[in-house]
Coordinates of C-alpha atoms in Angstrom, one line a residue:
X1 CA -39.1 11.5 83.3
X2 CA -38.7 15.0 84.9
X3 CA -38.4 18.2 83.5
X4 CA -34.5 19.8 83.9
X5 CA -34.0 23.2 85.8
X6 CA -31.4 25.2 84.2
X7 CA -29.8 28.2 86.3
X8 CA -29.6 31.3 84.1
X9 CA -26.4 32.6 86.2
X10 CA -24.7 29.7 84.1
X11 CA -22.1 30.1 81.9
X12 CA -23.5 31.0 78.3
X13 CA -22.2 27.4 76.7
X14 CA -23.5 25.6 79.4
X15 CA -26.7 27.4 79.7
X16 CA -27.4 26.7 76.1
X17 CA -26.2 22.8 75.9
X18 CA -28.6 22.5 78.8
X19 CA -31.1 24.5 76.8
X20 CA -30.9 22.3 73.8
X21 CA -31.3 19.1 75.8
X22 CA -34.6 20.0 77.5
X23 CA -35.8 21.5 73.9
X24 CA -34.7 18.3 71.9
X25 CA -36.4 15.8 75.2
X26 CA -39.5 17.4 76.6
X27 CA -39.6 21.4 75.1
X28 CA -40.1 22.5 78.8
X29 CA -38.0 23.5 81.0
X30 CA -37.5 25.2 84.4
X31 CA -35.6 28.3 84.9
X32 CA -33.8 29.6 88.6
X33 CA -31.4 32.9 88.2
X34 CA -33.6 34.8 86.1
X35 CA -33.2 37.9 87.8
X36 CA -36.7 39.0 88.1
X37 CA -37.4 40.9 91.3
X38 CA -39.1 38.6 94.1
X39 CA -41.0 41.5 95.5
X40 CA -42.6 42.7 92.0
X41 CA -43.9 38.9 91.9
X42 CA -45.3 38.8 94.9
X43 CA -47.0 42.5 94.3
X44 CA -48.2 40.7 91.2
X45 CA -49.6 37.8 92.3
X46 CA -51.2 40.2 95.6
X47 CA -53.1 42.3 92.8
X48 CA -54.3 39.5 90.8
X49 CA -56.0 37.7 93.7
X50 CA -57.3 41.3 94.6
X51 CA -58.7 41.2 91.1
X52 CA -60.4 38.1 90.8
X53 CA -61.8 38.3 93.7
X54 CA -64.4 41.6 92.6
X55 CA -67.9 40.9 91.7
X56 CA -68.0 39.9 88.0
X57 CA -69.8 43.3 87.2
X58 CA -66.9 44.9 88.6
X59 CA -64.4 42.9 86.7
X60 CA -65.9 43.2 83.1
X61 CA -65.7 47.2 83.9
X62 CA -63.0 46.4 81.5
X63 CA -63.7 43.5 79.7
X64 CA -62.1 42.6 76.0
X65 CA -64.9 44.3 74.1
X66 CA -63.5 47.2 74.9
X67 CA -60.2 46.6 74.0
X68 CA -61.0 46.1 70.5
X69 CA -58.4 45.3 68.0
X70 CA -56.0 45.5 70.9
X71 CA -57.2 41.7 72.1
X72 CA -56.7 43.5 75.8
X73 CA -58.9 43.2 79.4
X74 CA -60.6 40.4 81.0
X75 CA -62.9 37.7 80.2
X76 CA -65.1 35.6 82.2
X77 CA -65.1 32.0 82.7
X78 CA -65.9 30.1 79.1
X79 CA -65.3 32.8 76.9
X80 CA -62.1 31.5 75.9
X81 CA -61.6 28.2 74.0
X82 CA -59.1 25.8 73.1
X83 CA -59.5 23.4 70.7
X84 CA -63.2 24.4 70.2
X85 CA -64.1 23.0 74.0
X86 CA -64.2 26.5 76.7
X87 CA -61.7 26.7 79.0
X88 CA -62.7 26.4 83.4
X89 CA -60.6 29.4 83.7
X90 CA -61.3 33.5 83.7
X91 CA -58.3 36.0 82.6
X92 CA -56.8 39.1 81.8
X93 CA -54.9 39.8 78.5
X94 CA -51.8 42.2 78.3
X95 CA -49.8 43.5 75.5
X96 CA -47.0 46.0 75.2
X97 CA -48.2 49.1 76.1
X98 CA -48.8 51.3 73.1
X99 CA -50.6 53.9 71.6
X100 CA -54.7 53.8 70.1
X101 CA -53.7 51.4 66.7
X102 CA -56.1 50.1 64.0
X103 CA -53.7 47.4 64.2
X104 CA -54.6 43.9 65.6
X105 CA -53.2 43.0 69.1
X106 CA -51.3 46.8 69.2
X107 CA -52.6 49.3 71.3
X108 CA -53.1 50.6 75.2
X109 CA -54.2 48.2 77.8
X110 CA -57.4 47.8 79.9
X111 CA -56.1 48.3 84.0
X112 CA -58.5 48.0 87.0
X113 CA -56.4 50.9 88.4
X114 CA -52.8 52.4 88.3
X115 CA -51.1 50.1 90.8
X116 CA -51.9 47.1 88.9
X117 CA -50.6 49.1 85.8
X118 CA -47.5 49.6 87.1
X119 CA -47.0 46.4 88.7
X120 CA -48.1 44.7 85.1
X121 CA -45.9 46.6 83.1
X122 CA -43.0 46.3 85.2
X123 CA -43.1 42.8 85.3
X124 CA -43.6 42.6 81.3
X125 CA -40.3 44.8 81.1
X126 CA -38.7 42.4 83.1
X127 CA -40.0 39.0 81.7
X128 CA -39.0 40.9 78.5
X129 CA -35.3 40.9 79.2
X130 CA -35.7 36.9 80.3
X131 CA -36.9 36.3 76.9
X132 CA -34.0 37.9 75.1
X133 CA -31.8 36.5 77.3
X134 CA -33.5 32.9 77.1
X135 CA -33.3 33.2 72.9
X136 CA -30.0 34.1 73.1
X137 CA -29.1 30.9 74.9
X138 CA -31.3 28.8 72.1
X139 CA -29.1 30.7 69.4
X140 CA -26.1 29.4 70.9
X141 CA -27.7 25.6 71.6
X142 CA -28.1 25.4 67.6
X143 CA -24.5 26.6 67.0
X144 CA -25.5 30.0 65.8
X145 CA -24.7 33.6 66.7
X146 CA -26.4 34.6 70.1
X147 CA -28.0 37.7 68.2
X148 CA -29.6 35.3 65.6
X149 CA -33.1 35.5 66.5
X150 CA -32.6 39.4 67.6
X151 CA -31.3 40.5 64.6
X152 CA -34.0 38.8 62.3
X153 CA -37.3 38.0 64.5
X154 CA -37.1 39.6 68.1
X155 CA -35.6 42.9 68.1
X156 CA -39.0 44.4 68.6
X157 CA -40.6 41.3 69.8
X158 CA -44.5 40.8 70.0
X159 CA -45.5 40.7 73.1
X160 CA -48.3 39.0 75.3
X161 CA -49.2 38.3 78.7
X162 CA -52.3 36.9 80.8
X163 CA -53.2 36.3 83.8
X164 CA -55.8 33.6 84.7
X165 CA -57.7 32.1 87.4
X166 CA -58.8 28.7 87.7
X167 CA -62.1 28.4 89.8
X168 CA -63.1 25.2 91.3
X169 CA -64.2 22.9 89.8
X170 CA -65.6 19.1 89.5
X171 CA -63.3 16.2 88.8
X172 CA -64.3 16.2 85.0
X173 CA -63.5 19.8 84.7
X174 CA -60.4 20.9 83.0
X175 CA -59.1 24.1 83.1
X176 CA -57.6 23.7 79.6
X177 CA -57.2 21.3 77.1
X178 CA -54.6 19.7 75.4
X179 CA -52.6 22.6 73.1
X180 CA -49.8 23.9 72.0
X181 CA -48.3 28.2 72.3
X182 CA -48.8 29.6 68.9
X183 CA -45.4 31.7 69.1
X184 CA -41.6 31.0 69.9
X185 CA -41.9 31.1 73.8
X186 CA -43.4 30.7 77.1
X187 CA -42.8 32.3 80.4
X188 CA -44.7 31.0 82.7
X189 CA -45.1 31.9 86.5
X190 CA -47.5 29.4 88.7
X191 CA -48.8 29.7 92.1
X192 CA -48.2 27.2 95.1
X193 CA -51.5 24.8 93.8
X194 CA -49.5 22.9 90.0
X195 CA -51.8 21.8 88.0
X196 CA -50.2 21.6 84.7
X197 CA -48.9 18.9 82.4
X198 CA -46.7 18.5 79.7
X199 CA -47.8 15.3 77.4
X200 CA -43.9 13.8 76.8
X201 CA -43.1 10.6 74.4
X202 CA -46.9 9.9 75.0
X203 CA -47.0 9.8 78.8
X204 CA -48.8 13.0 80.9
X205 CA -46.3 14.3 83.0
X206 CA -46.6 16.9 85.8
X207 CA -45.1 19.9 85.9
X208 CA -45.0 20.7 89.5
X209 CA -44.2 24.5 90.9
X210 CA -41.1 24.7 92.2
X211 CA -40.4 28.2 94.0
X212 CA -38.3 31.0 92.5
X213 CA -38.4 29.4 88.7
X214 CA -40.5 29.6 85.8
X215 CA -41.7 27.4 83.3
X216 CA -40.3 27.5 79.7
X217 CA -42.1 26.0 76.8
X218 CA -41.5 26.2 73.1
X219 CA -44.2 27.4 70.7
X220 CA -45.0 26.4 66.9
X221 CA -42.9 29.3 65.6
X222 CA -39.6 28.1 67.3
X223 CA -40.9 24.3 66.1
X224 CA -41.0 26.4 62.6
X225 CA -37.5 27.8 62.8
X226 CA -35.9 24.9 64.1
X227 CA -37.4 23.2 61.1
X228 CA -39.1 20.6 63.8
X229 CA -35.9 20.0 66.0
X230 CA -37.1 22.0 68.7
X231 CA -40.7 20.2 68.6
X232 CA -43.6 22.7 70.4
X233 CA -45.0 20.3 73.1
X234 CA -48.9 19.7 73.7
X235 CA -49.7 20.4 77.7
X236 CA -52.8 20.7 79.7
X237 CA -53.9 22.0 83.2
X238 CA -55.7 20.3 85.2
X239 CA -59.4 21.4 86.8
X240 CA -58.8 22.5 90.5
X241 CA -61.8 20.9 92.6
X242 CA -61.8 22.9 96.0
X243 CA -59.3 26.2 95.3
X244 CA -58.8 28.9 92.9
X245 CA -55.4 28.4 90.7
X246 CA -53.6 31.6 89.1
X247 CA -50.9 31.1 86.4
X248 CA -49.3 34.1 84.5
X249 CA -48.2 32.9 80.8
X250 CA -46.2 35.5 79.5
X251 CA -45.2 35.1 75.1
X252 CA -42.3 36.0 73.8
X253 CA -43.0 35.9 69.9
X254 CA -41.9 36.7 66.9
X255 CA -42.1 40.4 65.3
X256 CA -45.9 40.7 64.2
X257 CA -44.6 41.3 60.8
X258 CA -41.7 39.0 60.4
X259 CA -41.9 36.2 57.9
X260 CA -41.0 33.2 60.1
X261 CA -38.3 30.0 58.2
X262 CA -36.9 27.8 59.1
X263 CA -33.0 27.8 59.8
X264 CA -31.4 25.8 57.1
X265 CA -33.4 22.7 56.0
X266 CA -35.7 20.7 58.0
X267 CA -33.5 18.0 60.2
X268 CA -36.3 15.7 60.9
X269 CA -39.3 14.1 59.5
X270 CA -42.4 15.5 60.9
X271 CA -44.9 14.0 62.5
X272 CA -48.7 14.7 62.9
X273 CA -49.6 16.7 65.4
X274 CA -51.4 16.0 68.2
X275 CA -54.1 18.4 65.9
X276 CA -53.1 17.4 62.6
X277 CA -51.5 21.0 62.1
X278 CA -48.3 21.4 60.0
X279 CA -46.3 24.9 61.3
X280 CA -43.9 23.8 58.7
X281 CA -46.2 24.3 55.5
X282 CA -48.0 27.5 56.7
X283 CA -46.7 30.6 54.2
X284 CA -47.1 34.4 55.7
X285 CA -45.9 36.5 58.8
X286 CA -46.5 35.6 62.2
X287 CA -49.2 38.1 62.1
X288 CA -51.0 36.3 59.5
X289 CA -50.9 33.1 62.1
X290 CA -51.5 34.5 65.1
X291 CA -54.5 36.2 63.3
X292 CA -55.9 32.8 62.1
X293 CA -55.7 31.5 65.9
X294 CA -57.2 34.7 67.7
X295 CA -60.6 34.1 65.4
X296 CA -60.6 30.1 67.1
X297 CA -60.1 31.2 70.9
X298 CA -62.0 34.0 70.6
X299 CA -65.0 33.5 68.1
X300 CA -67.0 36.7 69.5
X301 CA -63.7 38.8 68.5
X302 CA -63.9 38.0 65.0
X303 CA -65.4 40.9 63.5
X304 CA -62.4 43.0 65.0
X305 CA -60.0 41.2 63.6
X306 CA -60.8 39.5 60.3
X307 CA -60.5 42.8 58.5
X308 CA -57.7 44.3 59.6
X309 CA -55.0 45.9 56.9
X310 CA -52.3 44.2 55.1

């Protein structure tokens, strides 16, 4: 079973067939053509190592207390948990940059210093335009208008990004658990090392870096809209033993405020989740979900968040 790569440079209708396929068989996929500049990546990944590679008192100079409501700046290894297990893994968490807000996950980010904050927010402008790009090509797989998802969920999209490093670990170590995205995609950059894998008709299966592409996942949200056609797929990295790993998950999501339904009526039956989780019988915005997540990955943050305004 391998995962496809789809060129973007593709013509639109066979961009999104191709599109539908990988969404409808594993919900990853690779993408080559994407247009993002090869020298802003590498200036990216440059400044990341740089990072991780301070003293942790340096690094927590702007750790995610500080960031409040904002959810932005770094964590150490642990503080982040998936399914209630921590994660081998340290990070930084990005947003759209934007003015002081009361508002949960809105608000200016936490930089170690102006180069990174350029590089960062460069490369979130472009991975932006890959995402609009990327839903428009979904649109057209489910035989809808290419401005679909723009015109009722992504115009102002919520945006996320993080970068994390994977320290070494023991064999038994994993840098995170089985999970799935919480919104309607992922954009992920990996280094040289792999690690991750996509669990597909029941079988673990690597998805191994291939230069010049990312990685593509769906979240619940587009499982939610597709009314489960487009099923969000469980994956996992593995624990490195001798070697720091960097990723850099980027989420393209839904308006914090939009009311995410489904597209028509539901096509299939659904299954249990791997969590036993239904996307399809939550009511209330994306914000309200997201919300309800943040407090389980990030227990400490919970008193920033549980209160925030309607």
């Amino acid at each position: 079973m391998s995962i496809s790569v789809i060129d973007m440079r593709a013509e639109p209708a066979k961009v999104a067939a191709e599109i539908g396929e990988a969404c409808r068989t594993h919900g990853f996929f690779y993408i080559t053509g994407h247009g993002v500049d090869e020298d802003l990546q590498a200036r990216l990944e440059q400044q990341s190592r740089e990072f991780f590679a301070k003293d942790v008192e340096d690094k927590m100079r702007i750790r995610m207390r500080l960031g409040g409501r904002a959810w932005r700046g770094y964590f150490p290894v642990g503080d982040e948990l998936t399914s209630g297990k921590p994660d081998r893994k340290e990070g930084l968490y990005f947003g759209a940059e934007l003015p002081p807000s009361d508002r949960p996950l809105h608000g200016p980010n936490l930089f170690p210093d102006e180069d990174f904050r350029q590089t960062v927010l460069a490369y979130m402008d472009a991975l932006t335009d890959v995402g609009h790009a990327l839903m428009r090509g979904i649109a057209l797989s489910l035989d809808l208008d290419s401005e679909y998802f723009a015109e009722r969920y992504t115009r102002d999209p919520l945006i996320l990004f993080r970068i994390f490093n994977y320290p070494p670990g023991g064999d038994e170590a994993w840098g995170v658990g089985e999970h799935t995205d919480y919104g309607l995609l992922t954009i992920l950059k990996q280094d040289h090392h792999g690690g991750l894998q996509v669990k597909s008709q029941d079988t673990w299966i690597d998805a191994e870096p291939i230069p010049g592409t990312f990685v593509c996942n769906i979240g619940d949200m587009l499982d939610r809209l597709t009314g489960g056609l487009y099923r969000s797929t469980p994956h996992r990295v593995v624990g490195t033993r001798d070697h720091d790993r960097l990723s850099w998950p980027f989420f393209f999501d839904p308006n914090f405020d939009a009311d995410v339904r489904a597209v028509g009526q539901r096509v299939l039956s659904i299954e249990p989740r791997w969590d036993g989780a239904n996307v399809h019988d939550f009511e209330g915005t994306y914000g309200d979900y997201l919300m309800a997540k943040v407090a389980k990955v990030f227990p400490q943050l919970t008193e920033k968040v549980q209160d925030f305004p309607r």
